[in-house]
Each structure stands twice: as structure tokens, then as C-alpha cells.
PDB file of C-alpha atoms in Angstrom:
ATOM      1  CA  UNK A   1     -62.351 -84.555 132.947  1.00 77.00           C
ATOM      2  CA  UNK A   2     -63.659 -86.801 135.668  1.00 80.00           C
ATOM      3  CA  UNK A   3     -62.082 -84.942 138.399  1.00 81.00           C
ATOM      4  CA  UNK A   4     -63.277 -81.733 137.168  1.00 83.00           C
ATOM      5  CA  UNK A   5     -67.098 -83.023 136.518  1.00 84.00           C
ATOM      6  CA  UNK A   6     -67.056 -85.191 140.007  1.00 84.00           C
ATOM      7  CA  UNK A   7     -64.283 -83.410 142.538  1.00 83.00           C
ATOM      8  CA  UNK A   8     -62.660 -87.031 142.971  1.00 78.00           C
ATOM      9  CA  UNK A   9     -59.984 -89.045 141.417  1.00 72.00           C
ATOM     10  CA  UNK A  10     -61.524 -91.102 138.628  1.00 75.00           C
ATOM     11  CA  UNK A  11     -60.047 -93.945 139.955  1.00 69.00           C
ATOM     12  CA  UNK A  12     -61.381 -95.373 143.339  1.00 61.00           C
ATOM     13  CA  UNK A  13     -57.955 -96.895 144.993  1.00 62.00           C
ATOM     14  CA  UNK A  14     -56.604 -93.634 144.525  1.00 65.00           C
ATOM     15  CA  UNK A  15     -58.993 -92.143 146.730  1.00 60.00           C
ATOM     16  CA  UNK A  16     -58.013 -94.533 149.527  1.00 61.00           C
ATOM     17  CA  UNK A  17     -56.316 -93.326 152.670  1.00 56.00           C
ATOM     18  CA  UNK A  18     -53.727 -95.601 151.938  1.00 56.00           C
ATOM     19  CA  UNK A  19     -52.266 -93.973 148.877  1.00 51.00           C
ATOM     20  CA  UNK A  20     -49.694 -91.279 148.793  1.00 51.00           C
ATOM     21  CA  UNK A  21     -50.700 -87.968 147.616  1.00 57.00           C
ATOM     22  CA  UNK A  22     -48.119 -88.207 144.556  1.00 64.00           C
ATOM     23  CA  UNK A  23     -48.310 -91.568 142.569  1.00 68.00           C
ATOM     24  CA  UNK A  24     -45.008 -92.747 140.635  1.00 75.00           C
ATOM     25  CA  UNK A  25     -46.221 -93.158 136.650  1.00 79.00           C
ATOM     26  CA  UNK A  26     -45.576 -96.429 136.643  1.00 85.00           C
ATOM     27  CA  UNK A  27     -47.875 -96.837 139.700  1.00 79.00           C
ATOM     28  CA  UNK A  28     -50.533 -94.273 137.786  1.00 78.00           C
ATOM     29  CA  UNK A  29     -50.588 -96.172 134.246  1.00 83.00           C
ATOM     30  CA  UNK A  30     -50.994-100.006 136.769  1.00 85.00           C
ATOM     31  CA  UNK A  31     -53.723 -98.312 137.882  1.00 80.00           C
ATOM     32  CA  UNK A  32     -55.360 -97.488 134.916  1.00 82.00           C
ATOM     33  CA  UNK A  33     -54.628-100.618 133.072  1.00 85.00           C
ATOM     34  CA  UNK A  34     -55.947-103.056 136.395  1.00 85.00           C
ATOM     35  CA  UNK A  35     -58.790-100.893 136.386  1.00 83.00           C
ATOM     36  CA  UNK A  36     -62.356-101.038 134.659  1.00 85.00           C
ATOM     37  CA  UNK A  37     -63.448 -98.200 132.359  1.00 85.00           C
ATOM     38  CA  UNK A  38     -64.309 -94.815 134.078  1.00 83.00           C
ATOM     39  CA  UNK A  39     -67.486 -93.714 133.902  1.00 86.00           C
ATOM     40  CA  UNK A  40     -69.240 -90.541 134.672  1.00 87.00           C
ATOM     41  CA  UNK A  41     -72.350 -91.444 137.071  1.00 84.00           C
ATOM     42  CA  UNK A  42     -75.812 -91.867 135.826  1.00 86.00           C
ATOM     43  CA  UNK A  43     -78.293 -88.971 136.734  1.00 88.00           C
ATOM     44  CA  UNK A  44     -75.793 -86.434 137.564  1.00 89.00           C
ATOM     45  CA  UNK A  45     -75.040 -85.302 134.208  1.00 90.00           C
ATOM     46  CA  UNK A  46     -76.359 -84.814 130.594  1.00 90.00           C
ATOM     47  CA  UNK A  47     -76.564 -87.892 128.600  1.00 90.00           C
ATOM     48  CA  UNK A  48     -74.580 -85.966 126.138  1.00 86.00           C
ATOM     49  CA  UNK A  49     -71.947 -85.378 128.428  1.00 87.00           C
ATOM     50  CA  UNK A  50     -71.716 -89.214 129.497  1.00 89.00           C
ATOM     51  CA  UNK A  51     -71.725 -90.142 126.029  1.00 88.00           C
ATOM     52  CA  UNK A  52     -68.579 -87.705 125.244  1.00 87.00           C
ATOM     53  CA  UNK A  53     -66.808 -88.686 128.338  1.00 87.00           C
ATOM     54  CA  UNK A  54     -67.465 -92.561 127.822  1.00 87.00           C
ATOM     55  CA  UNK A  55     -65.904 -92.230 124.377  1.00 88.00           C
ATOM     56  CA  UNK A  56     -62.752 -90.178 125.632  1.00 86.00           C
ATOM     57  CA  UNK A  57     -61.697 -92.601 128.304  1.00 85.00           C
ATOM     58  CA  UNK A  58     -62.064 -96.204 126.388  1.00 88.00           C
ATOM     59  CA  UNK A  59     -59.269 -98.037 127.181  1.00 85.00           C
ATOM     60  CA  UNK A  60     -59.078 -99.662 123.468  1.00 87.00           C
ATOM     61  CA  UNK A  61     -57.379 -96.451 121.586  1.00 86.00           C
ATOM     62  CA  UNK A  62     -59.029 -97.736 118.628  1.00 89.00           C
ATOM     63  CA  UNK A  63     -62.491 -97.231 119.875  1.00 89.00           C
ATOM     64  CA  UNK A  64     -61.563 -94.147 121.767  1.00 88.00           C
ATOM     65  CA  UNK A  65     -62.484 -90.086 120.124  1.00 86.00           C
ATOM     66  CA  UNK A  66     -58.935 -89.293 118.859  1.00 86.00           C
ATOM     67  CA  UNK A  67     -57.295 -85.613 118.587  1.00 84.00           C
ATOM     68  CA  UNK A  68     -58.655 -85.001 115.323  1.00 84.00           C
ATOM     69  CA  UNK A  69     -62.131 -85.688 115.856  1.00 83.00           C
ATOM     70  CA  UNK A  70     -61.919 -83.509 119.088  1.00 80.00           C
ATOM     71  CA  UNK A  71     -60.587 -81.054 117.048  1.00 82.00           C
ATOM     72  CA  UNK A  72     -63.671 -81.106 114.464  1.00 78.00           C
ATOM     73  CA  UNK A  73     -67.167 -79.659 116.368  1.00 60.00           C
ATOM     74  CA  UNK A  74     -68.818 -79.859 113.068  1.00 59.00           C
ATOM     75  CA  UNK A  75     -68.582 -83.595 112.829  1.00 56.00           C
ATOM     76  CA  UNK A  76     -69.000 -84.418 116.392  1.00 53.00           C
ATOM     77  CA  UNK A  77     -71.010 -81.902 117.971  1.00 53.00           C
ATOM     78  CA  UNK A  78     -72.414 -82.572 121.267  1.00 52.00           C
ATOM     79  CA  UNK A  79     -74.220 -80.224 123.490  1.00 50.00           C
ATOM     80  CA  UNK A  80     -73.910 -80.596 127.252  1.00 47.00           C
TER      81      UNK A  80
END
């Protein structure tokens, strides 16, 4: 979703020179456990939209929107 909504990697050291094209998954999930939260950027994009995002990408899978409530527009609709 971030890639799509920004055109980069969500995670900055990925975007560095220094990183091969192709990460290993091990080297993929290190990245996303050393590093904060992802956001989307402030003023580029609805509230709404932040708001989903922000609550798809929570680290804590407890706190995180799971399948089913993806999967249920009546109960969580957002408009973007």
C-alpha cells in the first residue's frame, strides 16, 4: 500500500544505494522489525486514508485491522 500511494519502498534503508535490488526474507522481516511504524505522509493524502493505512501496518497484530474486518465495509467504512 505504501509503495503504491508514495512510488517508494516504505522502508527508508531500502531505498539506499547500498541495498540490492532483491532482499533475502530474513533480511526483509529485520527490516521491518528494526524499523519504526510506516506512515503515510501528512498533507498528501486524505485523513481517511492515513487513518486506514496507519491501522493496517501496526506492528502489534493485536492493534492492527485484521482480515475480517477488511473484509466487512459495513462496519469499517472509510471513504478516501
Amino acid at each position: 500500500m505504501m509503495k503504491l500511494a508514495t512510488g517508494k519502498l516504505p522502508f527508508a534503508t531500502l531505498n539506499t544505494n547500498e541495498r540490492n535490488s532483491v532482499l533475502q526474507p530474513i533480511e526483509l522481516m529485520n527490516v521491518i522489525i528494526e524499523e519504526p511504524q510506516i506512515k503515510l505522509p501528512m498533507g498528501q493524502f486524505s485523513q481517511n486514508l492515513i487513518d486506514f493505512v496507519n491501522r493496517c501496518l501496526r506492528k502489534m497484530p493485536a492493534l492492527r485491522l485484521s482480515g475480517q474486518d477488511l473484509l466487512c465495509p459495513d462496519q469499517n467504512r472509510h471513504q478516501f
